[in-house]
Amino acid sequence: MNRKKCYKEFFVIFIFIFVLMLNHSVYAIDWEDEEVPINFKIEILPWEIVNNIIPNKTTFTIIDIETGLSFKVQRRAGSHHVDAQPLTKDDTQIMKKIYHNQWSWKRRAIIVFINNQMIAASMNGMPHGAGSLQNGFPGHFCIHFYGSLTHRLKNEDSAHKLMILKAAGKLDEYLGTVSPYELIRIFTMAINQGDQKLLSMTLSNPDHSNRFKKLAENITYFGVEDFSRQSLEDANGLIFLDVPVQVKIYKEGKGSESKNIHFMIRREGLTDRWFIDQDAIYEALR
């Protein structure tokens, strides 16, 4: 193995540890080498740029933010996002391990590592469509970048967008800008994606998050059917908002239930960010 390849392998291993230790925050470290200049900054790049960085048939590495596991993939198609396949059967097994050995449409925050660049991205984990590599993966899966669109609806997928922000360490900054109504929508996506980190970031009282975590794990689907909104101009002058919502909930082993619940949305001051009152929503859902 030559020196350049050794540095690249060391770089990937180092990132696994470093990203997890810093809790996925954005960072940049100066690393200079005459042969292999390495950029430790996770970038959010628009799809138009990434589309040129990763042309069809390009091989690159995916690093899963939550587990630190990595696998190699090849871009096979995609005009609005990357349609990719794991490169080998071993890569397929690593990807399946990331998804707890069960393929899923759930989005996951990832880093795409290519040409010594780290690019924030999001993937789903469900084989679909056609596949041509001898990798044991029955189809391809999708990787979204900032500004990527879905094939069918030609719109930006909100859950993918959140995972891209998560990969770049920008979630907390983004949540500081959202309205109470957008916060409820993010709460809904966090439950449906099974993303405990994102869910905890929407709630008050983080010290009591374990009991809500157990409750959320038993909810297989959380859908908002009717959303009562008041004027955002009125909300801007408040530190507390009671938002009644008609929801449909599927709980493991209990089937579906439609009910009216109240989201109590709070903030400390007029310039602070909003949180969902954890105690109130826990009582409403249990």
Short mmCIF file of C-alpha atoms in Angstrom, two decimals:
data_model
loop_
_atom_site.label_atom_id
_atom_site.label_comp_id
_atom_site.label_asym_id
_atom_site.label_seq_id
_atom_site.Cartn_x
_atom_site.Cartn_y
_atom_site.Cartn_z
CA MET A 1 0.00 0.00 0.00
CA ASN A 2 1.49 3.34 -1.05
CA ARG A 3 1.77 6.37 1.17
CA LYS A 4 -1.13 8.20 -0.43
CA LYS A 5 -3.51 5.27 0.05
CA CYS A 6 -2.38 4.81 3.65
CA TYR A 7 -3.19 8.45 4.41
CA LYS A 8 -6.66 8.09 2.91
CA GLU A 9 -7.45 5.00 4.96
CA PHE A 10 -6.15 6.68 8.12
CA PHE A 11 -8.24 9.74 7.30
CA VAL A 12 -11.50 7.76 7.11
CA ILE A 13 -10.83 5.91 10.39
CA PHE A 14 -9.91 9.16 12.14
CA ILE A 15 -13.12 10.83 10.99
CA PHE A 16 -15.27 8.05 12.50
CA ILE A 17 -13.83 8.75 15.93
CA PHE A 18 -13.60 12.50 15.56
CA VAL A 19 -17.18 13.05 14.37
CA LEU A 20 -18.62 10.95 17.20
CA MET A 21 -16.47 12.65 19.86
CA LEU A 22 -17.52 16.13 18.79
CA ASN A 23 -21.19 15.16 18.62
CA HIS A 24 -21.36 15.97 14.93
CA SER A 25 -20.51 19.66 15.23
CA VAL A 26 -19.05 21.54 12.30
CA TYR A 27 -15.31 21.87 12.48
CA ALA A 28 -12.20 22.48 10.45
CA ILE A 29 -8.68 21.38 11.27
CA ASP A 30 -5.59 22.39 9.34
CA TRP A 31 -3.82 19.32 8.05
CA GLU A 32 -1.04 19.87 5.58
CA ASP A 33 0.92 17.28 3.67
CA GLU A 34 2.85 17.66 0.47
CA GLU A 35 1.24 14.61 -1.12
CA VAL A 36 -2.22 14.40 0.43
CA PRO A 37 -3.82 17.69 1.49
CA ILE A 38 -6.81 16.75 3.65
CA ASN A 39 -9.80 18.97 4.39
CA PHE A 40 -11.52 18.16 7.69
CA LYS A 41 -14.47 20.49 7.11
CA ILE A 42 -17.87 18.96 6.41
CA GLU A 43 -19.39 20.98 3.58
CA ILE A 44 -22.98 21.58 2.56
CA LEU A 45 -22.76 21.78 -1.22
CA PRO A 46 -25.66 22.38 -3.63
CA TRP A 47 -26.75 19.54 -5.85
CA GLU A 48 -25.59 21.33 -9.01
CA ILE A 49 -22.00 21.23 -7.74
CA VAL A 50 -22.16 17.71 -6.30
CA ASN A 51 -23.61 16.42 -9.56
CA ASN A 52 -20.32 17.36 -11.23
CA ILE A 53 -18.12 16.10 -8.38
CA ILE A 54 -19.77 12.66 -8.52
CA PRO A 55 -20.51 11.77 -12.17
CA ASN A 56 -22.04 8.43 -13.06
CA LYS A 57 -19.91 5.35 -12.34
CA THR A 58 -17.90 7.25 -9.69
CA THR A 59 -16.95 5.22 -6.60
CA PHE A 60 -16.93 6.97 -3.21
CA THR A 61 -17.26 6.27 0.53
CA ILE A 62 -20.30 6.80 2.76
CA ILE A 63 -19.79 7.38 6.51
CA ASP A 64 -22.86 6.96 8.70
CA ILE A 65 -22.99 9.72 11.31
CA GLU A 66 -24.65 7.73 14.10
CA THR A 67 -22.60 4.53 13.96
CA GLY A 68 -19.34 5.64 12.32
CA LEU A 69 -19.61 2.66 9.95
CA SER A 70 -18.48 3.19 6.36
CA PHE A 71 -18.96 1.43 3.06
CA LYS A 72 -18.15 2.04 -0.58
CA VAL A 73 -20.75 2.73 -3.25
CA GLN A 74 -20.93 3.56 -6.93
CA ARG A 75 -23.22 6.11 -8.53
CA ARG A 76 -25.27 4.39 -11.18
CA ALA A 77 -27.89 6.98 -12.19
CA GLY A 78 -30.03 9.87 -10.96
CA SER A 79 -30.73 13.29 -12.41
CA HIS A 80 -31.99 15.13 -9.32
CA HIS A 81 -30.10 13.11 -6.70
CA VAL A 82 -27.66 10.19 -6.68
CA ASP A 83 -28.95 6.69 -7.30
CA ALA A 84 -26.22 4.46 -5.87
CA GLN A 85 -25.40 0.82 -5.20
CA PRO A 86 -23.07 -0.72 -2.62
CA LEU A 87 -19.89 -1.68 -4.42
CA THR A 88 -19.51 -5.26 -3.12
CA LYS A 89 -21.39 -7.82 -1.05
CA ASP A 90 -19.32 -6.80 1.97
CA ASP A 91 -20.41 -3.18 1.47
CA THR A 92 -24.03 -4.33 1.28
CA GLN A 93 -23.68 -6.13 4.61
CA ILE A 94 -22.22 -3.01 6.27
CA MET A 95 -25.06 -0.89 4.94
CA LYS A 96 -27.61 -3.41 6.20
CA LYS A 97 -25.94 -3.39 9.61
CA ILE A 98 -26.37 0.39 9.73
CA TYR A 99 -30.10 -0.20 9.24
CA HIS A 100 -30.24 -2.79 12.05
CA ASN A 101 -30.28 -5.64 9.50
CA GLN A 102 -33.60 -4.53 8.05
CA TRP A 103 -33.95 -2.42 4.91
CA SER A 104 -35.87 0.80 5.49
CA TRP A 105 -36.96 4.02 3.79
CA LYS A 106 -35.86 5.96 6.87
CA ARG A 107 -33.38 8.74 6.19
CA ARG A 108 -29.95 8.74 7.80
CA ALA A 109 -27.38 11.52 8.10
CA ILE A 110 -24.19 10.62 6.25
CA ILE A 111 -20.91 12.08 5.09
CA VAL A 112 -19.88 11.46 1.49
CA PHE A 113 -16.08 11.18 1.32
CA ILE A 114 -14.62 11.76 -2.13
CA ASN A 115 -11.37 13.32 -3.38
CA ASN A 116 -10.43 14.33 0.20
CA GLN A 117 -13.71 16.22 0.54
CA MET A 118 -16.43 15.55 3.10
CA ILE A 119 -19.92 16.47 1.91
CA ALA A 120 -23.03 16.44 4.11
CA ALA A 121 -25.73 14.19 2.68
CA SER A 122 -28.68 11.94 3.50
CA MET A 123 -29.55 8.44 2.36
CA ASN A 124 -32.46 6.05 2.58
CA GLY A 125 -31.95 2.34 3.07
CA MET A 126 -34.48 0.64 0.81
CA PRO A 127 -33.41 -1.27 -2.31
CA HIS A 128 -35.68 -0.28 -5.20
CA GLY A 129 -35.61 -0.09 -8.97
CA ALA A 130 -32.85 -1.70 -10.98
CA GLY A 131 -29.38 -2.80 -9.94
CA SER A 132 -26.49 -4.08 -12.03
CA LEU A 133 -23.61 -4.79 -9.65
CA GLN A 134 -22.96 -8.26 -8.23
CA ASN A 135 -23.33 -7.04 -4.66
CA GLY A 136 -26.32 -8.85 -3.17
CA PHE A 137 -28.29 -5.58 -3.15
CA PRO A 138 -31.56 -5.93 -5.11
CA GLY A 139 -31.70 -2.50 -6.73
CA HIS A 140 -30.32 0.93 -5.83
CA PHE A 141 -30.85 3.47 -3.04
CA CYS A 142 -31.02 7.26 -3.01
CA ILE A 143 -28.54 9.83 -1.70
CA HIS A 144 -29.70 13.44 -1.38
CA PHE A 145 -27.64 16.61 -1.12
CA TYR A 146 -28.65 20.22 -0.49
CA GLY A 147 -31.19 21.14 -3.16
CA SER A 148 -31.74 17.57 -4.37
CA LEU A 149 -35.24 16.70 -5.57
CA THR A 150 -37.29 13.53 -5.54
CA HIS A 151 -37.83 11.81 -8.89
CA ARG A 152 -41.61 11.54 -8.71
CA LEU A 153 -42.79 14.82 -7.16
CA LYS A 154 -39.76 16.93 -8.12
CA ASN A 155 -39.67 18.54 -4.68
CA GLU A 156 -37.16 18.76 -1.84
CA ASP A 157 -37.67 16.00 0.71
CA SER A 158 -37.93 17.61 4.16
CA ALA A 159 -36.58 14.59 6.05
CA HIS A 160 -33.54 14.40 3.77
CA LYS A 161 -32.96 18.13 4.31
CA LEU A 162 -32.92 17.68 8.09
CA MET A 163 -30.45 14.79 7.83
CA ILE A 164 -28.15 16.89 5.65
CA LEU A 165 -28.18 19.61 8.32
CA LYS A 166 -27.54 16.95 10.96
CA ALA A 167 -24.53 15.61 9.04
CA ALA A 168 -23.09 19.11 8.86
CA GLY A 169 -23.72 19.87 12.54
CA LYS A 170 -26.22 22.59 11.62
CA LEU A 171 -29.39 21.20 13.22
CA ASP A 172 -29.29 23.30 16.36
CA GLU A 173 -28.69 26.46 14.35
CA TYR A 174 -31.58 25.62 12.04
CA LEU A 175 -33.99 24.81 14.87
CA GLY A 176 -33.29 28.25 16.29
CA THR A 177 -34.94 29.78 13.22
CA VAL A 178 -38.12 27.72 12.85
CA SER A 179 -41.67 28.71 13.79
CA PRO A 180 -43.72 26.75 16.36
CA TYR A 181 -45.64 25.14 13.51
CA GLU A 182 -42.50 24.05 11.69
CA LEU A 183 -41.19 22.66 14.98
CA ILE A 184 -44.26 20.40 15.25
CA ARG A 185 -43.62 19.19 11.70
CA ILE A 186 -40.00 18.39 12.60
CA PHE A 187 -41.19 16.58 15.75
CA THR A 188 -43.45 14.46 13.53
CA MET A 189 -40.61 13.61 11.14
CA ALA A 190 -38.29 12.74 14.03
CA ILE A 191 -40.76 10.19 15.39
CA ASN A 192 -41.43 8.67 11.96
CA GLN A 193 -37.72 8.49 11.15
CA GLY A 194 -36.91 7.01 14.56
CA ASP A 195 -34.31 9.73 15.06
CA GLN A 196 -33.94 10.13 18.82
CA LYS A 197 -31.32 12.86 18.57
CA LEU A 198 -33.53 15.06 16.40
CA LEU A 199 -36.55 14.31 18.57
CA SER A 200 -34.75 15.32 21.76
CA MET A 201 -33.72 18.62 20.14
CA THR A 202 -37.37 19.59 19.67
CA LEU A 203 -38.30 19.00 23.32
CA SER A 204 -37.88 20.86 26.58
CA ASN A 205 -36.52 19.16 29.72
CA PRO A 206 -33.72 17.10 28.12
CA ASP A 207 -32.97 15.56 31.53
CA HIS A 208 -36.31 13.71 31.32
CA SER A 209 -35.86 12.50 27.75
CA ASN A 210 -35.51 8.77 28.53
CA ARG A 211 -39.18 8.24 29.35
CA PHE A 212 -40.25 10.02 26.17
CA LYS A 213 -37.71 8.00 24.18
CA LYS A 214 -39.37 4.77 25.33
CA LEU A 215 -42.80 6.16 24.43
CA ALA A 216 -41.66 7.27 20.96
CA GLU A 217 -40.07 3.89 20.21
CA ASN A 218 -43.51 2.27 20.42
CA ILE A 219 -45.02 4.69 17.88
CA THR A 220 -44.63 3.26 14.38
CA TYR A 221 -46.32 6.20 12.64
CA PHE A 222 -47.37 9.68 13.74
CA GLY A 223 -49.47 11.64 11.27
CA VAL A 224 -50.87 15.16 11.52
CA GLU A 225 -54.36 15.25 10.01
CA ASP A 226 -55.54 18.73 10.93
CA PHE A 227 -53.39 21.65 12.00
CA SER A 228 -54.94 24.72 13.67
CA ARG A 229 -52.67 27.70 13.12
CA GLN A 230 -52.90 31.23 14.38
CA SER A 231 -51.23 34.21 12.76
CA LEU A 232 -47.45 34.04 12.89
CA GLU A 233 -47.46 37.74 13.60
CA ASP A 234 -49.37 37.00 16.80
CA ALA A 235 -46.93 34.21 17.71
CA ASN A 236 -43.93 36.50 17.32
CA GLY A 237 -44.95 38.42 20.42
CA LEU A 238 -45.55 35.37 22.60
CA ILE A 239 -43.43 33.05 24.73
CA PHE A 240 -46.15 30.39 24.96
CA LEU A 241 -48.43 28.91 22.31
CA ASP A 242 -51.14 26.22 22.62
CA VAL A 243 -51.53 24.49 19.25
CA PRO A 244 -54.41 21.97 18.94
CA VAL A 245 -53.67 19.23 16.42
CA GLN A 246 -55.71 16.32 15.07
CA VAL A 247 -53.36 13.35 14.78
CA LYS A 248 -53.41 9.69 13.79
CA ILE A 249 -51.07 7.43 15.74
CA TYR A 250 -50.04 3.83 15.11
CA LYS A 251 -48.61 2.14 18.18
CA GLU A 252 -46.84 -1.19 18.14
CA GLY A 253 -49.29 -3.93 19.06
CA LYS A 254 -52.19 -1.47 19.51
CA GLY A 255 -53.20 -0.43 15.99
CA SER A 256 -54.23 3.09 15.00
CA GLU A 257 -55.87 5.84 17.02
CA SER A 258 -57.12 9.28 16.00
CA LYS A 259 -57.18 11.94 18.69
CA ASN A 260 -56.93 15.65 19.38
CA ILE A 261 -53.82 16.70 21.24
CA HIS A 262 -52.40 20.04 22.30
CA PHE A 263 -48.80 20.98 21.62
CA MET A 264 -47.60 23.41 24.27
CA ILE A 265 -44.83 25.40 22.60
CA ARG A 266 -42.59 27.49 24.86
CA ARG A 267 -39.53 29.70 24.79
CA GLU A 268 -37.62 31.53 27.50
CA GLY A 269 -37.75 34.96 25.86
CA LEU A 270 -38.85 36.66 22.65
CA THR A 271 -35.44 36.20 21.04
CA ASP A 272 -35.00 32.57 22.12
CA ARG A 273 -35.90 29.45 20.14
CA TRP A 274 -39.08 27.45 20.60
CA PHE A 275 -39.35 24.06 22.33
CA ILE A 276 -42.23 21.60 22.65
CA ASP A 277 -43.15 21.12 26.30
CA GLN A 278 -42.05 17.53 26.87
CA ASP A 279 -44.19 16.85 29.94
CA ALA A 280 -47.39 18.01 28.21
CA ILE A 281 -46.82 16.04 25.00
CA TYR A 282 -45.83 12.96 27.00
CA GLU A 283 -49.15 13.02 28.86
CA ALA A 284 -51.05 13.60 25.61
CA LEU A 285 -49.48 10.61 23.84
CA ARG A 286 -49.07 7.95 26.50
#
